[in-house]
């Protein structure tokens, strides 16, 4: 044993390791009982008074993916500084540089995980992990995002992350070998015939290649959309994680491309990166100006190959003039399908009385509510439906 001291694997040290693993699991790291047993065995082979050795050992066991390393570093620093009776054991050597960085945006999730796991037995944790009852789940599905508590929003965020996002396939002009294809591949057929002395035994065929349709999201982040913005970004992050060709733009008084920022694997990191590059968060709304900038700077780059455009806005334009109609018409003509997602459709008696909404509405293919989980699931089904250009007023709130 290091320094001739026998390291116990029971008692306070074992409880700390088990509690630490439990908190990491709540924070999103896939840690099972086998990893916990490996960690307890590893405690017998290192000097637990050496902070850097403890950090490296637990990291090598608990971290299996690169994006989990930052969460682990923050969790280690937070847990072992708070753990009772461990101050003397862990303060002899400073943490590695990656653990000494300022707390990452994901640290909020780590702190919530520790709040759930602190002083809680394993069977209680398992009870908390059980999904909501059927009645609770039904209420949560139809409840407006703006009326949810912090706990309900956290549950909705997890539900959005679990959503299955099927791929809407778009048929291209290119062909690939396909046994059931409609087109004869004469070149491959003749090449295969060389194996049988020039006799054609089987015809080779080609089929068209289907690719996921590109998705372009334009999200309104003005003050009137504040209660929905974060959950919409969570939804767009889930889409970006499931699809490869997704472009996301935020607009208030100006247009900001956050496509690259939203590609971070960790959702908290992605949302923090988005907020850091946006200067007009929760400000005014200039839809016409933002659409003009998008059409001029980004339209040709991201609207090709049959893109689907998601316009997420309440349509409350600050400056209504003929420019808004022109830009909406231009956007509609440039994409294959334009879907307007408006939280105001949550009201049963909604009427398009605002001037901006009246101008924009004739230039969209679908007009949908997006204010609860049911409406998001309905949108997912729409994104996978046939991509025919059609004008449809889908006002049936789920």
Coordinates of C-alpha atoms in Angstrom, one line a residue:
X1 CA 0.0 0.0 0.0
X2 CA 1.2 3.6 -0.6
X3 CA 3.2 4.9 2.3
X4 CA 2.6 1.6 4.1
X5 CA -0.9 2.7 5.1
X6 CA -3.8 0.3 4.5
X7 CA -6.6 2.1 2.7
X8 CA -10.0 0.9 3.7
X9 CA -12.7 0.5 1.1
X10 CA -15.6 0.8 3.6
X11 CA -16.8 3.6 5.8
X12 CA -16.4 7.2 5.0
X13 CA -14.2 6.8 1.9
X14 CA -16.6 4.3 0.3
X15 CA -19.6 6.4 1.2
X16 CA -18.0 9.4 -0.5
X17 CA -17.1 7.5 -3.6
X18 CA -20.6 6.0 -3.9
X19 CA -22.2 9.4 -3.2
X20 CA -19.9 11.0 -5.8
X21 CA -20.8 8.3 -8.4
X22 CA -24.5 8.8 -7.6
X23 CA -24.3 12.5 -8.2
X24 CA -22.5 12.1 -11.5
X25 CA -25.2 9.7 -12.6
X26 CA -27.9 12.3 -11.8
X27 CA -25.8 14.9 -13.7
X28 CA -25.9 12.7 -16.8
X29 CA -22.8 10.5 -16.8
X30 CA -23.5 6.8 -17.6
X31 CA -22.1 5.3 -14.4
X32 CA -23.2 1.8 -13.4
X33 CA -22.5 -0.4 -10.4
X34 CA -19.4 -2.0 -12.1
X35 CA -17.7 1.4 -12.4
X36 CA -18.4 2.1 -8.7
X37 CA -16.8 -1.3 -7.8
X38 CA -13.8 -0.5 -9.9
X39 CA -13.4 2.9 -8.2
X40 CA -13.5 1.3 -4.7
X41 CA -10.9 -1.2 -5.8
X42 CA -8.7 1.5 -7.2
X43 CA -8.8 3.3 -3.9
X44 CA -6.6 0.5 -2.5
X45 CA -3.9 1.1 -5.0
X46 CA -3.4 4.9 -4.7
X47 CA -2.5 7.4 -2.1
X48 CA -5.9 9.0 -1.3
X49 CA -4.1 11.9 0.4
X50 CA -2.8 12.9 -3.0
X51 CA -5.5 15.0 -4.6
X52 CA -4.2 14.8 -8.2
X53 CA -3.9 11.0 -8.0
X54 CA -7.5 10.7 -6.7
X55 CA -8.8 13.0 -9.5
X56 CA -7.0 11.1 -12.2
X57 CA -8.0 7.7 -10.9
X58 CA -11.7 8.5 -10.7
X59 CA -11.7 10.3 -14.0
X60 CA -10.2 7.3 -15.8
X61 CA -13.0 5.1 -14.4
X62 CA -16.0 7.4 -14.6
X63 CA -15.4 9.5 -17.8
X64 CA -16.0 7.5 -20.9
X65 CA -16.7 10.4 -23.4
X66 CA -14.8 13.6 -24.0
X67 CA -17.8 15.9 -23.4
X68 CA -18.2 14.4 -19.8
X69 CA -14.6 15.5 -18.7
X70 CA -15.6 19.1 -18.0
X71 CA -18.6 18.0 -15.9
X72 CA -16.5 15.5 -14.0
X73 CA -13.9 18.2 -13.2
X74 CA -16.4 20.6 -11.8
X75 CA -18.3 17.9 -9.9
X76 CA -15.0 16.6 -8.3
X77 CA -14.1 20.1 -7.2
X78 CA -17.6 20.8 -5.8
X79 CA -18.1 17.4 -4.1
X80 CA -14.8 16.8 -2.4
X81 CA -14.5 20.4 -1.1
X82 CA -17.9 20.0 0.5
X83 CA -17.6 16.4 1.7
X84 CA -17.3 16.2 5.5
X85 CA -14.0 14.9 6.8
X86 CA -12.2 15.0 3.4
X87 CA -10.6 18.5 3.6
X88 CA -7.3 17.2 5.1
X89 CA -7.3 14.2 2.8
X90 CA -7.6 16.2 -0.5
X91 CA -5.9 19.5 0.0
X92 CA -2.3 18.4 0.0
X93 CA -1.9 18.8 -3.8
X94 CA -3.8 21.2 -6.0
X95 CA -6.2 20.0 -8.7
X96 CA -5.0 19.6 -12.3
X97 CA -5.4 22.7 -14.5
X98 CA -8.6 21.5 -16.2
X99 CA -10.3 21.3 -12.8
X100 CA -9.1 24.8 -11.8
X101 CA -10.9 26.6 -14.6
X102 CA -13.9 28.8 -13.8
X103 CA -17.1 26.8 -13.4
X104 CA -18.5 25.8 -16.8
X105 CA -22.1 26.5 -17.7
X106 CA -22.9 22.8 -17.0
X107 CA -22.0 23.4 -13.3
X108 CA -25.6 24.4 -12.7
X109 CA -26.7 20.9 -13.6
X110 CA -23.9 19.5 -11.4
X111 CA -25.1 21.5 -8.4
X112 CA -28.7 20.4 -9.0
X113 CA -27.5 16.8 -9.1
X114 CA -25.7 17.2 -5.8
X115 CA -28.8 18.8 -4.3
X116 CA -30.7 15.7 -5.2
X117 CA -28.1 13.2 -4.1
X118 CA -26.9 14.8 -0.9
X119 CA -27.8 12.8 2.3
X120 CA -30.1 10.5 0.2
X121 CA -29.9 6.7 0.3
X122 CA -29.7 4.7 -2.9
X123 CA -33.3 3.5 -2.8
X124 CA -34.5 7.0 -2.4
X125 CA -32.5 8.0 -5.5
X126 CA -34.2 5.2 -7.5
X127 CA -37.6 6.5 -6.4
X128 CA -36.7 10.0 -7.7
X129 CA -35.6 8.6 -11.0
X130 CA -38.9 6.8 -11.6
X131 CA -40.8 8.7 -14.3
X132 CA -43.9 10.7 -13.6
X133 CA -47.2 8.9 -13.1
X134 CA -49.6 8.7 -16.0
X135 CA -51.8 11.5 -14.8
X136 CA -48.9 13.8 -14.0
X137 CA -47.4 13.1 -17.4
X138 CA -50.7 14.0 -19.1
X139 CA -50.9 17.3 -17.3
X140 CA -47.3 18.1 -18.1
X141 CA -47.8 17.3 -21.8
X142 CA -50.6 19.9 -22.2
X143 CA -49.4 22.5 -19.7
X144 CA -48.2 25.8 -21.1
X145 CA -44.5 26.4 -20.8
X146 CA -45.1 29.9 -19.4
X147 CA -47.1 28.5 -16.5
X148 CA -44.6 25.9 -15.4
X149 CA -42.6 25.9 -12.2
X150 CA -38.9 25.5 -12.1
X151 CA -39.2 21.8 -11.3
X152 CA -41.7 21.2 -14.2
X153 CA -39.4 23.1 -16.6
X154 CA -36.5 20.8 -15.6
X155 CA -38.7 17.8 -16.3
X156 CA -39.8 19.2 -19.7
X157 CA -36.2 19.8 -20.5
X158 CA -35.4 16.1 -19.9
X159 CA -38.4 15.1 -22.0
X160 CA -37.3 17.3 -24.9
X161 CA -33.8 15.7 -24.7
X162 CA -35.5 12.2 -25.0
X163 CA -37.6 13.1 -28.0
X164 CA -37.2 10.9 -31.0
X165 CA -36.6 13.0 -34.1
X166 CA -37.2 11.0 -37.3
X167 CA -35.5 12.1 -40.4
X168 CA -37.6 13.6 -43.2
X169 CA -36.1 12.2 -46.3
X170 CA -35.6 14.3 -49.4
X171 CA -35.1 12.4 -52.7
X172 CA -32.1 13.7 -54.6
X173 CA -31.1 13.3 -58.3
X174 CA -28.1 11.0 -57.5
X175 CA -28.2 7.2 -57.6
X176 CA -26.5 4.5 -55.6
X177 CA -26.5 0.6 -56.0
X178 CA -29.9 -0.7 -54.9
X179 CA -31.1 -4.2 -55.4
X180 CA -34.7 -2.9 -55.7
X181 CA -33.8 0.2 -57.7
X182 CA -35.8 1.2 -60.7
X183 CA -32.9 2.0 -62.9
X184 CA -30.6 -0.5 -64.6
X185 CA -26.9 -0.2 -63.8
X186 CA -25.4 -1.3 -67.1
X187 CA -21.8 -0.7 -66.1
X188 CA -21.9 -2.9 -63.0
X189 CA -23.9 -5.5 -64.8
X190 CA -21.3 -5.9 -67.6
X191 CA -18.5 -5.9 -65.0
X192 CA -20.2 -8.7 -63.0
X193 CA -20.7 -10.7 -66.2
X194 CA -16.9 -11.0 -66.6
X195 CA -16.9 -13.5 -63.7
X196 CA -19.2 -15.8 -65.7
X197 CA -17.5 -15.6 -69.0
X198 CA -19.6 -12.7 -70.3
X199 CA -22.9 -14.3 -69.5
X200 CA -25.3 -12.0 -67.6
X201 CA -26.7 -13.9 -64.6
X202 CA -28.2 -11.0 -62.7
X203 CA -29.0 -7.4 -63.6
X204 CA -27.5 -4.7 -61.3
X205 CA -29.8 -1.8 -60.4
X206 CA -29.6 1.7 -59.1
X207 CA -31.9 3.6 -56.7
X208 CA -32.2 7.3 -55.9
X209 CA -30.3 8.6 -52.8
X210 CA -32.5 10.0 -50.0
X211 CA -31.0 12.6 -47.7
X212 CA -32.4 14.3 -44.6
X213 CA -34.0 17.6 -45.5
X214 CA -32.0 20.6 -44.2
X215 CA -33.7 22.5 -41.4
X216 CA -33.3 26.2 -40.9
X217 CA -34.6 27.7 -37.6
X218 CA -35.2 31.4 -37.1
X219 CA -35.9 32.0 -33.4
X220 CA -37.3 35.2 -32.0
X221 CA -35.6 36.1 -28.7
X222 CA -37.4 39.4 -28.0
X223 CA -38.8 40.3 -24.6
X224 CA -42.3 38.9 -25.5
X225 CA -40.7 35.5 -26.1
X226 CA -38.6 35.3 -23.0
X227 CA -40.7 32.6 -21.3
X228 CA -40.2 30.3 -24.2
X229 CA -36.8 31.0 -25.5
X230 CA -34.7 28.6 -23.4
X231 CA -37.0 25.6 -24.0
X232 CA -37.1 26.4 -27.8
X233 CA -33.3 26.4 -27.7
X234 CA -33.3 23.0 -25.9
X235 CA -35.6 21.7 -28.7
X236 CA -33.3 23.1 -31.4
X237 CA -30.3 21.6 -29.7
X238 CA -32.1 18.2 -29.7
X239 CA -32.8 18.6 -33.5
X240 CA -29.2 19.6 -34.1
X241 CA -27.9 16.6 -32.2
X242 CA -30.1 14.2 -34.2
X243 CA -29.7 15.8 -37.7
X244 CA -26.5 16.9 -39.4
X245 CA -27.9 19.7 -41.6
X246 CA -29.4 22.2 -39.2
X247 CA -28.9 25.9 -39.2
X248 CA -30.1 28.1 -36.3
X249 CA -30.4 31.9 -36.2
X250 CA -31.6 34.1 -33.3
X251 CA -33.1 37.5 -34.0
X252 CA -34.5 40.4 -31.9
X253 CA -33.3 43.7 -33.2
X254 CA -30.5 42.0 -35.2
X255 CA -29.7 38.6 -36.6
X256 CA -27.2 36.2 -35.0
X257 CA -26.0 32.9 -36.4
X258 CA -25.6 30.4 -33.5
X259 CA -25.4 27.2 -35.5
X260 CA -21.8 26.4 -34.4
X261 CA -22.5 27.3 -30.8
X262 CA -25.5 25.0 -30.7
X263 CA -23.5 22.0 -31.9
X264 CA -21.9 21.5 -28.5
X265 CA -22.8 18.1 -27.2
X266 CA -23.7 19.3 -23.7
X267 CA -27.0 21.3 -23.8
X268 CA -26.0 23.7 -21.0
X269 CA -22.7 24.4 -22.8
X270 CA -24.6 25.0 -26.0
X271 CA -27.1 27.4 -24.5
X272 CA -24.3 29.3 -22.7
X273 CA -22.4 29.7 -25.9
X274 CA -25.5 31.0 -27.6
X275 CA -26.2 33.6 -25.0
X276 CA -22.6 34.8 -25.0
X277 CA -22.7 35.7 -28.7
X278 CA -26.1 37.4 -28.7
X279 CA -26.2 41.1 -27.8
X280 CA -30.0 41.8 -28.1
X281 CA -31.4 39.1 -25.8
X282 CA -34.9 40.0 -24.5
X283 CA -34.9 43.3 -26.3
X284 CA -37.1 44.7 -29.1
X285 CA -38.3 43.0 -32.3
X286 CA -37.4 43.9 -35.8
X287 CA -38.6 41.0 -37.9
X288 CA -38.4 42.7 -41.2
X289 CA -34.8 43.9 -40.7
X290 CA -33.7 40.4 -39.4
X291 CA -35.4 38.6 -42.4
X292 CA -33.8 41.1 -44.8
X293 CA -30.3 40.3 -43.3
X294 CA -31.0 36.6 -43.4
X295 CA -32.2 36.6 -47.0
X296 CA -29.2 38.7 -48.2
X297 CA -26.4 37.1 -46.2
X298 CA -27.5 33.5 -45.5
X299 CA -30.4 32.6 -47.9
X300 CA -28.3 31.1 -50.7
X301 CA -26.0 29.3 -48.2
X302 CA -28.5 27.4 -46.1
X303 CA -31.8 27.4 -48.1
X304 CA -30.7 25.1 -50.9
X305 CA -31.6 21.5 -51.4
X306 CA -35.2 21.7 -50.2
X307 CA -34.7 23.3 -46.8
X308 CA -37.5 23.4 -44.2
X309 CA -37.7 26.8 -42.4
X310 CA -39.0 27.0 -38.8
X311 CA -40.0 30.6 -38.0
X312 CA -40.5 30.7 -34.2
X313 CA -42.0 34.0 -33.3
X314 CA -45.1 35.7 -31.9
X315 CA -45.2 38.0 -34.9
X316 CA -45.4 41.2 -32.8
X317 CA -43.3 43.4 -35.2
X318 CA -42.0 46.7 -33.9
X319 CA -41.9 48.4 -37.3
X320 CA -44.7 47.2 -39.7
X321 CA -44.4 48.3 -43.3
X322 CA -44.3 46.8 -46.8
X323 CA -40.7 45.6 -46.3
X324 CA -42.0 42.8 -44.0
X325 CA -44.3 41.4 -46.6
X326 CA -41.5 41.5 -49.3
X327 CA -39.0 39.7 -47.0
X328 CA -41.6 37.1 -46.0
X329 CA -42.5 36.4 -49.6
X330 CA -38.8 36.2 -50.5
X331 CA -38.2 33.7 -47.7
X332 CA -41.2 31.6 -48.6
X333 CA -40.1 31.4 -52.3
X334 CA -36.5 30.4 -51.3
X335 CA -37.4 27.3 -49.2
X336 CA -39.4 24.2 -49.8
X337 CA -41.6 24.6 -46.7
X338 CA -42.1 27.4 -44.3
X339 CA -43.6 26.5 -40.9
X340 CA -44.5 29.4 -38.5
X341 CA -44.5 28.4 -34.9
X342 CA -46.4 30.9 -32.8
X343 CA -46.9 30.6 -29.0
X344 CA -50.0 32.9 -29.2
X345 CA -51.9 30.1 -30.8
X346 CA -52.3 28.6 -27.3
X347 CA -55.3 30.9 -26.9
X348 CA -58.5 29.3 -28.2
X349 CA -59.9 32.6 -29.4
X350 CA -56.7 33.7 -31.2
X351 CA -57.3 36.0 -34.1
X352 CA -54.7 37.5 -36.4
X353 CA -55.4 41.1 -35.4
X354 CA -51.8 42.4 -35.1
X355 CA -50.7 44.0 -38.3
X356 CA -47.5 42.1 -38.4
X357 CA -49.3 38.7 -38.1
X358 CA -51.7 39.7 -40.9
X359 CA -48.9 40.5 -43.2
X360 CA -46.8 37.4 -42.5
X361 CA -49.6 34.8 -42.4
X362 CA -50.3 34.5 -46.2
X363 CA -46.6 33.6 -46.8
X364 CA -46.4 30.5 -44.7
X365 CA -47.2 26.9 -45.5
X366 CA -48.2 25.9 -41.9
X367 CA -49.2 27.9 -38.9
X368 CA -48.7 25.9 -35.7
X369 CA -48.8 26.4 -31.9
X370 CA -45.7 25.7 -30.0
X371 CA -46.3 26.2 -26.3
X372 CA -46.3 22.7 -24.7
X373 CA -44.9 19.2 -25.2
X374 CA -47.9 18.1 -27.2
X375 CA -47.3 20.9 -29.7
X376 CA -43.6 20.0 -30.0
X377 CA -44.4 16.3 -30.6
X378 CA -46.9 17.4 -33.3
X379 CA -44.2 19.5 -34.9
X380 CA -41.8 16.5 -35.0
X381 CA -44.5 14.5 -36.8
X382 CA -44.9 17.4 -39.3
X383 CA -41.1 17.5 -39.9
X384 CA -41.2 13.9 -41.1
X385 CA -44.3 14.2 -43.3
X386 CA -44.0 14.4 -47.1
X387 CA -42.2 17.6 -48.2
X388 CA -44.8 18.8 -50.7
X389 CA -45.2 22.5 -51.0
X390 CA -48.6 23.2 -49.5
X391 CA -50.3 26.0 -47.7
X392 CA -51.9 24.6 -44.5
X393 CA -53.4 26.4 -41.5
X394 CA -52.8 23.9 -38.6
X395 CA -54.3 25.7 -35.7
X396 CA -55.4 22.6 -33.8
X397 CA -53.6 23.1 -30.4
X398 CA -52.6 19.8 -28.9

